[in-house]
Amino acid sequence: MSMSITLGREDIVRLCERIEGAQTRAYAIPKLTDEYPQMTIGDGYAVQLELRKRFLAAGHKQVGWKAGLTSKAKMIQMGVSVPSIGFLTDRMARPESSAIKTSDLVHPRVECEVAFVMKKTLRGPNCTLQDVMDATDYVLPAVEIIDSRFSGFKFDLESVVADNGSSARFVGGGRARYVEDIDLRTLGVVMEKNGEIVTMGASAAVLGHPAEAIAMLVNILGELGEELPAGSFVMSGGITEAVAVKPGDSIVARFQDLGSVSMRFID
Ligand code: OOG
Ligand code: MG
């Protein structure tokens, strides 16, 4: 993965403003590589960093990170075969069982993920699954509401990284567990929409073990010169493909050993 930055400062700021406009005012834009076909993954992360700095300057608080495109189901659904990372802020968090507005989103989709809360700071390179297990305080079930800002939910890795990995909202809940008390690799998950099962899977779908996705995230952060601080809330990536939602829909994600997470969607 090339983390080299080829775009000049003006282009990075320009692309950041384009993404920020689409995110905060909920409209779709063409993928960035249509205009910048040469842009690299490093350029995508430079745009994401610019976006994070703007949100933090505006008073948003970063609560953690997310790994994306870490399961085969997601890679196939999106046509991208390399995982990505993005940042999570307090403004994206929603309480369990809440009504989530869709009018400030473009075309939301929901996905089931295992979330980790860290008790030790981790740094790449060479962060391993075992390092992650040792540094984890507890895990909990989560639903991520992703919302690509790109038309038709179609993008490439460079563009989706700049768009902060389609991050929009997330809901944590259910029952928090210590990693030593469960088998994190074989957790089954079932997602219901309006009372019907729409997708299901097992946590091993995420790089063989969700902690592997957190190790990958720490190693990407290392390449970007950053660490994963203790206290971070980290999502390991959708286990199944993402499911589109619209006003009126209700979602229940049932996780083996971790309880369930639910929410409904309104206009
Ligand atoms: C990119 C975000 C992927 C996941 O869990 O795989 C992601 C996308 O699919 O829009 O959050
Ligand atoms: Mg996700």
Coordinates of C-alpha atoms and ligand atoms in Angstrom, one line a residue:
M1 CA 0.0 0.0 0.0
S2 CA 1.5 3.3 -1.1
M3 CA 1.3 5.9 1.7
S4 CA 3.2 8.4 -0.4
I5 CA 1.5 11.8 -0.8
T6 CA 1.5 13.0 -4.4
L7 CA -1.2 15.8 -4.2
G8 CA -0.2 19.3 -3.3
R9 CA -1.6 21.1 -0.3
E10 CA -4.2 23.0 -2.3
D11 CA -5.7 19.9 -3.8
I12 CA -5.8 18.1 -0.5
V13 CA -7.7 21.1 1.1
R14 CA -10.0 21.3 -2.0
L15 CA -10.8 17.6 -1.8
C16 CA -11.3 17.8 2.0
E17 CA -13.8 20.6 1.5
R18 CA -15.6 18.7 -1.2
I19 CA -16.0 15.7 1.2
E20 CA -16.9 17.9 4.2
G21 CA -19.7 19.5 2.2
A22 CA -21.1 16.2 1.1
Q23 CA -20.9 14.8 4.6
T24 CA -22.4 17.7 6.5
R25 CA -25.0 18.6 3.9
A26 CA -25.8 15.0 2.8
Y27 CA -25.4 15.0 -1.0
A28 CA -23.7 12.5 -3.3
I29 CA -20.5 13.5 -5.2
P30 CA -18.5 11.7 -7.9
K31 CA -15.7 9.6 -6.6
L32 CA -12.5 11.6 -6.3
T33 CA -10.5 9.5 -8.7
D34 CA -12.7 10.7 -11.5
E35 CA -11.0 14.0 -11.3
Y36 CA -7.7 12.8 -9.8
P37 CA -7.0 9.4 -11.4
Q38 CA -3.4 9.4 -10.1
M39 CA -4.2 9.9 -6.5
T40 CA -2.7 7.4 -4.1
I41 CA -4.0 5.7 -0.9
G42 CA -1.6 8.1 0.9
D43 CA -3.4 11.0 -0.7
G44 CA -6.7 9.6 0.5
Y45 CA -5.3 9.4 4.1
A46 CA -4.0 13.0 3.7
V47 CA -7.5 14.2 2.8
Q48 CA -9.0 12.1 5.8
L49 CA -6.4 13.7 8.2
E50 CA -7.4 17.2 6.9
L51 CA -11.1 16.3 7.6
R52 CA -10.3 15.0 11.1
K53 CA -8.4 18.2 11.9
R54 CA -11.3 20.3 10.8
F55 CA -13.8 18.4 12.8
L56 CA -11.6 18.5 15.9
A57 CA -11.1 22.3 15.4
A58 CA -14.9 22.6 15.2
G59 CA -15.2 20.9 18.7
H60 CA -15.9 17.3 17.7
K61 CA -14.2 14.8 20.0
Q62 CA -12.5 11.7 18.6
V63 CA -13.6 8.6 20.4
G64 CA -11.8 6.0 18.4
W65 CA -11.2 4.4 15.0
K66 CA -12.8 1.9 12.6
A67 CA -11.5 -0.7 10.3
G68 CA -13.4 -1.3 7.1
L69 CA -13.5 -3.7 4.2
T70 CA -12.1 -6.4 6.5
S71 CA -14.5 -9.3 5.5
K72 CA -14.9 -11.1 2.2
A73 CA -18.6 -10.2 2.2
K74 CA -17.8 -6.5 2.3
M75 CA -14.9 -6.7 -0.1
I76 CA -17.1 -8.4 -2.7
Q77 CA -20.0 -6.1 -2.1
M78 CA -17.8 -3.0 -2.6
G79 CA -15.4 -4.3 -5.1
V80 CA -12.4 -3.2 -3.0
S81 CA -9.9 -5.9 -1.7
V82 CA -7.7 -3.9 0.7
P83 CA -8.9 -2.9 4.2
S84 CA -9.1 0.8 5.2
I85 CA -9.3 2.8 8.5
G86 CA -11.3 5.8 9.5
F87 CA -11.8 7.9 12.6
L88 CA -14.9 8.0 14.9
T89 CA -16.2 11.0 16.8
D90 CA -18.7 11.7 19.5
R91 CA -21.0 13.3 16.9
M92 CA -21.4 10.0 15.1
A93 CA -22.4 8.0 18.3
R94 CA -26.1 7.2 18.8
P95 CA -27.7 5.5 21.8
E96 CA -29.0 2.0 21.6
S97 CA -32.7 1.7 20.7
S98 CA -32.8 5.3 19.4
A99 CA -34.4 6.7 16.4
I100 CA -31.8 7.7 13.8
K101 CA -32.5 10.4 11.3
T102 CA -31.9 9.6 7.7
S103 CA -32.6 13.1 6.2
D104 CA -29.1 14.1 7.1
L105 CA -27.6 11.0 5.4
V106 CA -27.3 10.2 1.7
H107 CA -28.0 6.5 1.4
P108 CA -27.4 4.8 4.8
R109 CA -26.6 1.1 5.2
V110 CA -26.2 -0.9 8.4
E111 CA -23.6 -3.6 9.3
C112 CA -22.9 -5.8 12.3
E113 CA -19.4 -5.4 13.9
V114 CA -17.5 -6.4 17.0
A115 CA -16.2 -3.3 18.8
F116 CA -13.2 -3.2 21.1
V117 CA -12.4 -0.8 23.9
M118 CA -8.7 -0.6 24.6
K119 CA -7.0 -0.4 28.0
K120 CA -3.4 0.0 26.6
T121 CA -2.0 2.1 23.9
L122 CA -0.9 0.2 20.8
R123 CA 1.7 1.2 18.2
G124 CA 2.7 -0.4 14.8
P125 CA 4.5 -1.8 13.0
N126 CA 4.3 -5.5 13.8
C127 CA 1.2 -5.2 16.1
T128 CA -0.2 -8.8 16.4
L129 CA -3.5 -10.4 17.3
Q130 CA -2.0 -11.3 20.7
D131 CA -0.9 -7.7 21.3
V132 CA -4.5 -6.6 20.6
M133 CA -6.0 -9.2 22.9
D134 CA -3.6 -8.1 25.7
A135 CA -4.5 -4.5 25.2
T136 CA -8.3 -4.9 25.1
D137 CA -10.3 -3.9 28.1
Y138 CA -13.6 -5.5 26.7
V139 CA -15.5 -6.1 23.5
L140 CA -19.2 -5.2 22.8
P141 CA -21.5 -5.6 19.9
A142 CA -22.1 -2.6 17.5
V143 CA -24.0 -1.6 14.4
E144 CA -22.3 0.8 12.1
I145 CA -24.4 3.0 9.9
I146 CA -22.2 3.7 6.9
D147 CA -23.1 6.3 4.3
S148 CA -20.8 6.7 1.3
R149 CA -20.8 10.2 0.0
F150 CA -20.1 8.8 -3.5
S151 CA -22.9 8.4 -6.1
G152 CA -24.4 5.0 -6.2
F153 CA -22.3 3.9 -3.2
K154 CA -19.6 3.2 -5.7
F155 CA -15.9 4.0 -5.1
D156 CA -12.4 2.8 -5.0
L157 CA -10.0 2.6 -2.0
E158 CA -8.4 6.0 -2.6
S159 CA -11.8 7.7 -2.6
V160 CA -13.4 5.8 0.3
V161 CA -10.3 6.5 2.5
A162 CA -10.7 10.2 1.8
D163 CA -14.4 9.9 2.7
N164 CA -13.4 8.5 6.1
G165 CA -14.4 5.0 5.2
S166 CA -18.0 6.0 4.7
S167 CA -18.3 6.6 8.5
A168 CA -21.6 8.2 9.5
R169 CA -23.1 6.9 12.7
F170 CA -22.6 4.0 15.1
V171 CA -24.4 2.3 17.9
G172 CA -22.7 0.2 20.6
G173 CA -24.7 -1.8 23.1
G174 CA -25.6 -5.3 24.1
R175 CA -23.5 -6.9 26.7
A176 CA -19.8 -6.0 27.1
R177 CA -17.5 -9.0 27.7
Y178 CA -13.9 -9.7 28.5
V179 CA -12.0 -11.2 25.6
E180 CA -10.9 -14.2 27.7
D181 CA -14.5 -15.1 28.5
I182 CA -15.7 -15.7 24.9
D183 CA -14.4 -17.2 21.7
L184 CA -14.1 -14.1 19.6
R185 CA -13.4 -16.0 16.5
T186 CA -16.7 -18.0 16.2
L187 CA -19.3 -15.5 17.3
G188 CA -22.5 -15.8 15.3
V189 CA -24.4 -12.8 14.3
V190 CA -27.9 -12.4 12.8
M191 CA -29.3 -9.1 11.5
E192 CA -33.1 -8.6 11.4
K193 CA -34.8 -5.8 9.5
N194 CA -38.4 -5.3 10.3
G195 CA -38.5 -8.7 12.0
E196 CA -37.0 -10.7 9.1
I197 CA -33.6 -12.1 9.0
V198 CA -31.7 -10.2 6.2
T199 CA -28.1 -11.4 6.7
M200 CA -26.0 -13.5 9.0
G201 CA -22.4 -14.5 9.6
A202 CA -19.7 -15.4 12.0
S203 CA -16.9 -13.1 13.4
A204 CA -14.2 -15.2 11.7
A205 CA -15.3 -13.6 8.5
V206 CA -13.3 -10.6 9.7
L207 CA -9.7 -11.5 8.7
G208 CA -10.1 -14.8 10.4
H209 CA -10.5 -13.1 13.8
P210 CA -11.7 -9.6 14.6
A211 CA -8.7 -8.8 16.7
E212 CA -6.6 -9.3 13.5
A213 CA -8.5 -6.3 12.0
I214 CA -7.5 -4.2 15.0
A215 CA -3.9 -5.2 14.6
M216 CA -4.1 -4.3 10.9
L217 CA -5.6 -0.9 11.9
V218 CA -2.8 -0.3 14.4
N219 CA -0.2 -1.1 11.7
I220 CA -1.8 1.3 9.2
L221 CA -1.9 4.0 12.0
G222 CA 1.8 3.3 12.5
E223 CA 2.5 3.9 8.8
L224 CA 0.7 7.2 9.2
G225 CA 2.8 8.1 12.2
E226 CA 0.0 7.6 14.8
E227 CA -0.8 5.3 17.6
L228 CA -4.1 3.8 19.0
P229 CA -4.5 5.4 22.4
A230 CA -5.8 3.5 25.5
G231 CA -9.5 4.2 26.0
S232 CA -10.2 4.1 22.2
F233 CA -13.5 2.6 20.9
V234 CA -12.6 0.6 17.8
M235 CA -14.8 -1.2 15.3
S236 CA -13.4 -4.2 13.6
G237 CA -15.4 -4.1 10.3
G238 CA -18.7 -5.5 9.0
I239 CA -19.0 -9.2 9.3
T240 CA -21.7 -9.5 6.7
E241 CA -22.6 -7.2 3.8
A242 CA -24.2 -3.9 4.6
V243 CA -28.0 -3.6 4.4
A244 CA -29.8 -0.5 3.1
V245 CA -32.2 1.2 5.5
K246 CA -34.9 3.9 5.0
P247 CA -37.3 5.7 7.3
G248 CA -39.7 3.3 9.0
D249 CA -37.2 0.4 9.1
S250 CA -36.2 -1.1 12.4
I251 CA -33.0 -3.1 12.9
V252 CA -32.0 -5.7 15.5
A253 CA -28.5 -7.2 15.4
R254 CA -28.3 -10.3 17.5
F255 CA -24.8 -11.4 18.6
Q256 CA -23.9 -14.7 20.2
D257 CA -22.7 -14.1 23.8
L258 CA -22.9 -10.3 23.4
G259 CA -26.6 -9.6 23.3
S260 CA -28.3 -7.5 20.7
V261 CA -28.2 -3.9 19.4
S262 CA -31.3 -2.3 18.0
M263 CA -32.3 1.0 16.4
R264 CA -35.0 2.4 14.1
F265 CA -34.8 4.9 11.3
I266 CA -36.9 8.0 10.8
D267 CA -37.0 10.8 8.2
Ligands
OOG1 C1 -16.6 1.3 3.3 C2 -16.7 1.1 4.8 C3 -16.5 -0.3 5.2 C4 -16.8 -2.0 6.9 O1 -17.1 -2.3 8.1 O2 -16.4 -2.8 6.1 C5 -16.8 -0.6 6.5 C6 -18.0 1.0 2.7 O3 -18.3 -0.1 2.5 O4 -18.7 2.0 2.4 O5 -17.2 0.2 7.4
MG2 MG -18.0 -0.8 9.1

